[in-house]
Short mmCIF file of C-alpha atoms and ligand atoms in Angstrom, two decimals:
data_model
loop_
_atom_site.label_atom_id
_atom_site.label_comp_id
_atom_site.label_asym_id
_atom_site.label_seq_id
_atom_site.Cartn_x
_atom_site.Cartn_y
_atom_site.Cartn_z
CA MET A 1 -6.38 -12.94 -19.16
CA VAL A 2 -6.49 -13.08 -15.50
CA ARG A 3 -5.71 -9.74 -13.96
CA HIS A 4 -3.40 -10.04 -10.93
CA PHE A 5 -2.37 -6.83 -8.77
CA LEU A 6 0.72 -7.86 -7.58
CA ASP A 7 3.01 -4.69 -7.92
CA ILE A 8 2.55 -1.52 -9.51
CA HIS A 9 5.27 -1.90 -11.98
CA ARG A 10 3.52 -4.77 -13.16
CA LEU A 11 0.67 -2.69 -14.71
CA SER A 12 0.76 -0.13 -17.46
CA ALA A 13 0.46 3.68 -16.57
CA GLU A 14 -3.05 3.78 -18.61
CA ASP A 15 -4.26 1.06 -16.50
CA LEU A 16 -3.12 2.52 -12.99
CA ARG A 17 -4.55 5.91 -13.99
CA GLY A 18 -7.95 4.20 -14.67
CA ILE A 19 -7.93 2.45 -11.39
CA LEU A 20 -7.04 5.71 -9.51
CA ASP A 21 -10.00 7.65 -11.16
CA ASP A 22 -12.32 4.80 -10.42
CA ALA A 23 -11.24 5.39 -6.84
CA HIS A 24 -12.20 9.05 -7.11
CA ALA A 25 -15.29 8.41 -8.55
CA ARG A 26 -16.60 5.41 -6.37
CA LYS A 27 -15.81 7.70 -3.13
CA ALA A 28 -17.70 10.61 -4.65
CA ALA A 29 -20.82 8.72 -5.99
CA ARG A 30 -21.54 7.43 -2.50
CA LYS A 31 -21.01 10.48 -0.30
CA GLY A 32 -23.11 10.45 2.72
CA TRP A 33 -24.37 6.87 2.02
CA PRO A 34 -24.27 4.12 4.74
CA ARG A 35 -21.51 2.31 4.84
CA GLY A 36 -23.18 -1.04 3.85
CA ARG A 37 -25.26 0.00 0.97
CA VAL A 38 -24.10 -1.63 -2.31
CA ASP A 39 -22.69 0.67 -5.18
CA ALA A 40 -24.93 1.28 -8.02
CA ASP A 41 -23.04 -0.71 -10.39
CA ALA A 42 -22.49 -3.71 -8.01
CA PRO A 43 -19.31 -5.09 -9.98
CA ALA A 44 -18.74 -7.82 -7.57
CA THR A 45 -22.38 -9.32 -7.45
CA ASP A 46 -22.11 -12.98 -6.80
CA HIS A 47 -18.42 -12.92 -6.65
CA VAL A 48 -16.39 -14.06 -3.34
CA LEU A 49 -12.86 -12.62 -2.31
CA ALA A 50 -10.81 -14.75 0.07
CA MET A 51 -8.14 -13.04 2.14
CA ILE A 52 -5.04 -14.86 3.79
CA PHE A 53 -3.14 -13.03 6.53
CA GLU A 54 0.39 -14.11 7.19
CA LYS A 55 1.18 -11.02 9.30
CA ASN A 56 -1.23 -8.65 11.26
CA SER A 57 -3.47 -6.12 9.66
CA THR A 58 -6.03 -3.61 10.61
CA ARG A 59 -6.65 -1.26 7.52
CA THR A 60 -6.21 -3.82 4.80
CA ARG A 61 -8.20 -6.40 6.56
CA PHE A 62 -11.33 -3.88 7.12
CA SER A 63 -11.05 -2.14 3.82
CA PHE A 64 -10.87 -5.19 1.66
CA ASP A 65 -13.68 -6.53 3.53
CA ALA A 66 -16.04 -3.32 3.35
CA ALA A 67 -14.88 -2.88 -0.35
CA ILE A 68 -15.75 -6.35 -1.41
CA ARG A 69 -19.02 -5.88 0.21
CA GLN A 70 -19.74 -2.15 -1.18
CA LEU A 71 -18.92 -3.98 -4.63
CA GLY A 72 -21.80 -6.38 -3.89
CA GLY A 73 -19.54 -9.33 -3.29
CA ASP A 74 -18.73 -11.38 -0.40
CA SER A 75 -15.56 -12.33 1.59
CA ILE A 76 -13.68 -15.13 3.19
CA ILE A 77 -11.01 -14.32 5.68
CA ALA A 78 -8.39 -16.53 6.96
CA ASN A 79 -5.07 -16.53 8.99
CA ALA A 80 -2.53 -18.54 7.19
CA GLY A 81 -1.67 -20.03 10.67
CA ASP A 82 -5.10 -21.52 10.76
CA MET A 83 -4.64 -23.04 7.27
CA GLN A 84 -3.07 -26.08 6.02
CA LEU A 85 -0.80 -23.41 4.41
CA GLY A 86 0.62 -22.74 8.12
CA ARG A 87 1.33 -26.71 8.44
CA GLY A 88 3.48 -26.67 5.16
CA GLU A 89 0.78 -27.42 2.39
CA PRO A 90 2.51 -26.08 -0.74
CA VAL A 91 1.38 -22.65 -1.68
CA GLU A 92 0.86 -23.80 -5.21
CA ASP A 93 -1.79 -26.38 -4.08
CA THR A 94 -3.35 -23.67 -1.98
CA ALA A 95 -3.55 -21.59 -5.04
CA ARG A 96 -5.15 -24.40 -7.03
CA VAL A 97 -7.87 -25.26 -4.37
CA LEU A 98 -8.75 -21.76 -3.67
CA SER A 99 -9.09 -21.15 -7.49
CA ARG A 100 -11.95 -23.62 -7.26
CA MET A 101 -13.67 -22.07 -4.49
CA VAL A 102 -13.62 -18.09 -4.90
CA ASP A 103 -13.25 -15.52 -7.29
CA ALA A 104 -10.07 -13.49 -6.15
CA VAL A 105 -7.81 -13.86 -3.43
CA MET A 106 -5.90 -11.36 -1.69
CA ILE A 107 -2.89 -12.36 0.30
CA ARG A 108 -0.83 -10.48 3.06
CA ALA A 109 2.29 -12.64 2.84
CA ASN A 110 6.13 -12.88 4.70
CA SER A 111 7.60 -13.57 1.63
CA HIS A 112 6.97 -11.79 -1.44
CA ASP A 113 8.08 -15.05 -3.66
CA ASP A 114 5.22 -16.77 -2.05
CA VAL A 115 2.94 -14.21 -3.48
CA GLU A 116 4.37 -14.89 -6.89
CA ARG A 117 4.21 -18.62 -6.65
CA PHE A 118 0.40 -18.29 -5.83
CA ALA A 119 -0.34 -15.99 -8.77
CA ARG A 120 1.68 -18.02 -11.10
CA VAL A 121 -0.90 -21.19 -10.40
CA ALA A 122 -4.09 -19.19 -9.70
CA THR A 123 -6.73 -19.09 -12.32
CA VAL A 124 -8.59 -16.33 -10.60
CA PRO A 125 -6.79 -12.80 -9.54
CA VAL A 126 -4.31 -12.53 -6.87
CA ILE A 127 -3.87 -9.14 -4.98
CA ASN A 128 -0.65 -8.24 -3.00
CA GLY A 129 -2.02 -7.04 0.40
CA LEU A 130 1.84 -6.34 1.35
CA THR A 131 4.78 -8.42 1.67
CA ASP A 132 8.40 -8.01 2.72
CA ARG A 133 8.88 -6.38 -0.70
CA SER A 134 6.02 -4.06 -1.44
CA HIS A 135 2.81 -2.57 -0.50
CA PRO A 136 0.93 -1.36 -3.69
CA CYS A 137 -2.46 -1.33 -2.56
CA GLN A 138 -1.18 1.31 -0.05
CA ILE A 139 0.38 3.66 -2.72
CA LEU A 140 -3.02 3.69 -4.54
CA ALA A 141 -4.90 5.00 -1.56
CA ASP A 142 -2.05 7.55 -0.78
CA LEU A 143 -2.01 9.02 -4.22
CA GLN A 144 -5.74 9.29 -4.21
CA THR A 145 -5.36 11.11 -0.69
CA ILE A 146 -2.90 13.68 -2.37
CA GLU A 147 -4.73 14.45 -5.55
CA GLU A 148 -8.13 15.05 -3.57
CA GLN A 149 -6.40 17.68 -1.40
CA ARG A 150 -3.80 18.77 -3.70
CA GLY A 151 -4.61 18.07 -7.49
CA PRO A 152 -2.98 16.18 -9.85
CA ILE A 153 -0.01 13.81 -8.82
CA ALA A 154 2.14 14.28 -11.83
CA GLY A 155 4.64 16.85 -11.42
CA LYS A 156 4.51 16.81 -7.56
CA THR A 157 7.53 16.19 -5.46
CA LEU A 158 7.13 13.60 -2.67
CA ALA A 159 9.80 13.11 -0.18
CA TRP A 160 9.93 9.64 1.93
CA VAL A 161 12.03 9.80 5.40
CA GLY A 162 13.02 6.58 6.96
CA ASP A 163 13.37 2.99 6.06
CA GLY A 164 13.61 2.24 2.26
CA ASN A 165 10.96 -0.58 2.99
CA ASN A 166 8.03 -2.17 1.24
CA VAL A 167 6.01 0.98 1.27
CA CYS A 168 8.88 2.91 -0.20
CA HIS A 169 9.36 0.68 -3.00
CA SER A 170 5.78 0.90 -3.89
CA PHE A 171 6.10 4.62 -4.27
CA MET A 172 9.40 3.97 -6.43
CA HIS A 173 7.33 1.86 -8.39
CA ALA A 174 4.63 4.29 -8.99
CA ALA A 175 6.80 7.34 -9.54
CA PRO A 176 7.21 6.94 -13.27
CA LYS A 177 3.85 5.53 -13.80
CA PHE A 178 2.27 8.76 -12.51
CA GLY A 179 4.83 11.20 -13.25
CA PHE A 180 6.10 12.49 -9.94
CA ARG A 181 9.35 12.92 -8.40
CA PHE A 182 10.15 10.96 -5.27
CA ASN A 183 13.01 11.74 -2.90
CA VAL A 184 14.07 9.02 -0.47
CA ALA A 185 16.06 9.92 2.44
CA CYS A 186 17.49 6.88 4.47
CA PRO A 187 20.33 5.83 6.49
CA ALA A 188 22.88 4.10 4.22
CA ASP A 189 22.21 0.52 6.02
CA TYR A 190 18.53 0.76 5.34
CA HIS A 191 18.45 2.01 1.95
CA PRO A 192 15.75 0.63 -0.54
CA ASP A 193 16.54 -2.65 -2.58
CA LEU A 194 18.36 -1.64 -5.52
CA ARG A 195 16.34 -3.36 -8.04
CA ASP A 196 13.44 -1.23 -7.06
CA LEU A 197 15.34 1.95 -7.01
CA ALA A 198 16.10 1.02 -10.73
CA ARG A 199 12.16 0.66 -11.35
CA GLY A 200 11.94 4.25 -10.28
CA GLY A 201 14.59 5.48 -12.74
CA ASP A 202 15.16 9.30 -12.76
CA HIS A 203 11.87 9.89 -10.91
CA VAL A 204 13.72 8.64 -7.96
CA THR A 205 16.52 10.36 -5.93
CA LEU A 206 18.53 8.76 -3.01
CA THR A 207 20.34 10.75 -0.32
CA SER A 208 20.93 10.31 3.64
CA ASP A 209 19.98 13.80 4.55
CA PRO A 210 16.24 14.22 5.23
CA ARG A 211 16.42 18.02 4.59
CA GLU A 212 17.69 17.29 1.24
CA ALA A 213 15.00 15.13 0.33
CA VAL A 214 12.24 17.41 1.89
CA ALA A 215 13.20 20.58 0.61
CA GLY A 216 10.34 22.21 -1.32
CA ALA A 217 8.50 18.87 -1.58
CA ASP A 218 4.69 18.87 -1.75
CA VAL A 219 4.27 15.81 0.48
CA VAL A 220 6.15 14.33 3.27
CA ILE A 221 5.71 10.66 3.85
CA THR A 222 7.38 8.31 6.27
CA ASP A 223 6.42 4.79 8.08
CA THR A 224 7.48 2.71 10.82
CA TRP A 225 11.34 1.98 11.11
CA VAL A 226 10.70 -1.68 12.39
CA SER A 227 8.39 -3.43 9.76
CA MET A 228 6.73 -6.63 10.61
CA GLY A 229 9.51 -9.31 10.35
CA ASP A 230 12.31 -7.12 11.11
CA GLY A 231 14.45 -8.44 13.92
CA ASP A 232 17.03 -5.48 14.88
CA TYR A 233 14.64 -3.29 16.82
CA GLU A 234 17.36 -1.72 18.82
CA ASP A 235 19.84 -1.40 15.88
CA ARG A 236 16.96 0.51 13.86
CA LEU A 237 16.01 2.98 16.53
CA ALA A 238 19.67 3.89 16.77
CA ALA A 239 20.14 4.21 12.94
CA PHE A 240 16.72 6.44 12.48
CA GLU A 241 17.56 8.65 15.32
CA ALA A 242 18.04 11.53 12.94
CA TYR A 243 15.14 10.69 10.50
CA THR A 244 12.18 11.79 12.71
CA VAL A 245 9.51 13.84 10.86
CA ASP A 246 9.17 16.81 13.17
CA ALA A 247 7.77 20.18 12.86
CA ALA A 248 11.20 21.83 11.94
CA LEU A 249 11.49 19.21 9.04
CA MET A 250 8.09 19.71 7.59
CA ALA A 251 9.09 23.55 7.76
CA THR A 252 11.56 22.88 5.14
CA ALA A 253 9.09 21.20 2.58
CA ALA A 254 6.47 23.51 0.53
CA SER A 255 4.34 25.84 2.73
CA ASP A 256 1.36 23.76 1.70
CA ALA A 257 3.00 20.22 2.10
CA VAL A 258 0.65 17.36 3.62
CA PHE A 259 1.89 14.76 5.53
CA LEU A 260 1.12 10.90 5.09
CA HIS A 261 1.87 7.79 6.82
CA CYS A 262 0.36 4.28 6.05
CA LEU A 263 -0.04 3.72 9.67
CA PRO A 264 0.15 1.93 12.28
CA ALA A 265 2.52 4.86 13.58
CA HIS A 266 4.71 5.12 16.28
CA ARG A 267 4.76 8.57 17.86
CA GLY A 268 7.88 9.58 19.15
CA GLU A 269 9.78 7.44 16.67
CA GLU A 270 9.32 7.98 13.00
CA VAL A 271 7.11 11.13 13.55
CA THR A 272 6.11 13.62 16.17
CA ASP A 273 2.65 13.97 17.68
CA ALA A 274 2.70 17.80 16.55
CA VAL A 275 3.23 16.43 12.95
CA ILE A 276 0.67 13.59 12.63
CA ASP A 277 -2.00 15.23 14.99
CA GLY A 278 -1.42 18.48 13.17
CA PRO A 279 -3.03 20.68 10.61
CA GLN A 280 -0.86 19.11 7.55
CA SER A 281 -1.46 15.59 8.47
CA LEU A 282 -3.93 13.76 6.19
CA VAL A 283 -3.64 10.34 7.80
CA TRP A 284 -7.17 9.68 8.44
CA ASP A 285 -8.15 10.54 4.83
CA GLU A 286 -5.29 8.17 3.75
CA ALA A 287 -6.89 5.25 6.10
CA GLU A 288 -10.33 5.70 4.74
CA ASN A 289 -9.19 6.00 1.19
CA ARG A 290 -7.93 2.24 1.35
CA ILE A 291 -11.42 1.35 0.91
CA HIS A 292 -12.07 3.21 -2.26
CA ALA A 293 -8.72 2.35 -3.81
CA GLN A 294 -9.23 -1.00 -2.94
CA LYS A 295 -12.86 -1.05 -4.42
CA ALA A 296 -10.87 0.17 -7.42
CA VAL A 297 -8.46 -2.41 -7.46
CA LEU A 298 -11.03 -5.14 -7.00
CA ALA A 299 -13.32 -3.78 -9.69
CA TRP A 300 -10.35 -3.73 -12.29
CA CYS A 301 -9.33 -7.36 -11.46
CA LEU A 302 -12.79 -8.91 -11.71
CA ALA A 303 -13.29 -6.89 -14.83
CA GLY A 304 -10.69 -9.02 -16.27
CA GLY A 305 -13.22 -11.85 -16.56
N1 CP B 1 -1.61 0.53 6.37
C1 CP B 1 -1.60 -0.81 6.35
O1 CP B 1 -1.49 -1.61 5.61
O2 CP B 1 -2.31 -1.03 7.67
P1 CP B 1 -2.37 -2.52 8.08
O3 CP B 1 -1.31 -3.26 8.43
O4 CP B 1 -3.47 -2.14 9.58
O5 CP B 1 -3.39 -3.46 7.48
N1 NVA B 2 6.23 -1.19 6.60
C1 NVA B 2 5.28 -1.48 7.37
C2 NVA B 2 3.87 -1.37 6.79
C3 NVA B 2 2.73 -1.80 7.82
C4 NVA B 2 1.56 -1.66 6.93
C5 NVA B 2 5.27 -3.01 7.49
O1 NVA B 2 5.59 -4.01 6.58
O2 NVA B 2 5.43 -3.60 8.57
#
């Protein structure tokens, strides 16, 4: 059975917990090591990961490349625009060809449906490296960051302030799987997709009031107001004006609350300098943990045979 990593709601709670535990273990095991050294178990030895990017990326691109190397494997990276995919070759044909050439494929795509189509045909694992709909790899790194600073995620309250976007969706998928509460505050016109909201069940609450969502929360999270592919920049800036995470909002969270942002950040829009560069911010640990979390995802996918 090919193990795809397409969305958090598609995996069992047990598999997800195993991936997160592996991320913690792999990070701890190589503390102080040079970044190019291969992990002792080298689970990707003789394996090649292909990465396809339809959108820009810094963290996903570098973390997956570092990850596959630290697991003992190799990578091939291409921008979709440089591939025949960019000239209209069908997604399915691309999936058939790459399945004959590499051992796993990570895709960052404009359309979530394209990743699903690719995975339906691929005979090697396919990993969702962000779509318009979700960003599951990011959430594992975020949960790893919270757990290493504040202990087990189960029972914690996380507050999301801003756009009900792809990253928000993946947090909603994760809430029932990991047993945390996820309070979302967003303007009415920019609420999450209701199908993704439903996947969160009674672990997720939705409000338009940031203070209501953040009150007493253990973690406060935001993301850009304008995601890649969003065209309505001016409308969004106006709609999100009251949704900046600033020191006053952070003060309404738990006294030991931490701040997360998947990056890239827009200081002065969704977050102030004082918060993202302040003592509660874990954004650099969060970015580093992309490597450790992505290694655990890759190891899980490759272990499927
Ligand atoms: N957080 C994240 O996915 O960053 P990139 O867009 O740089 O990959
Ligand atoms: N929501 C953002 C996340 C970037 C990592 C976007 O899709 O552009």
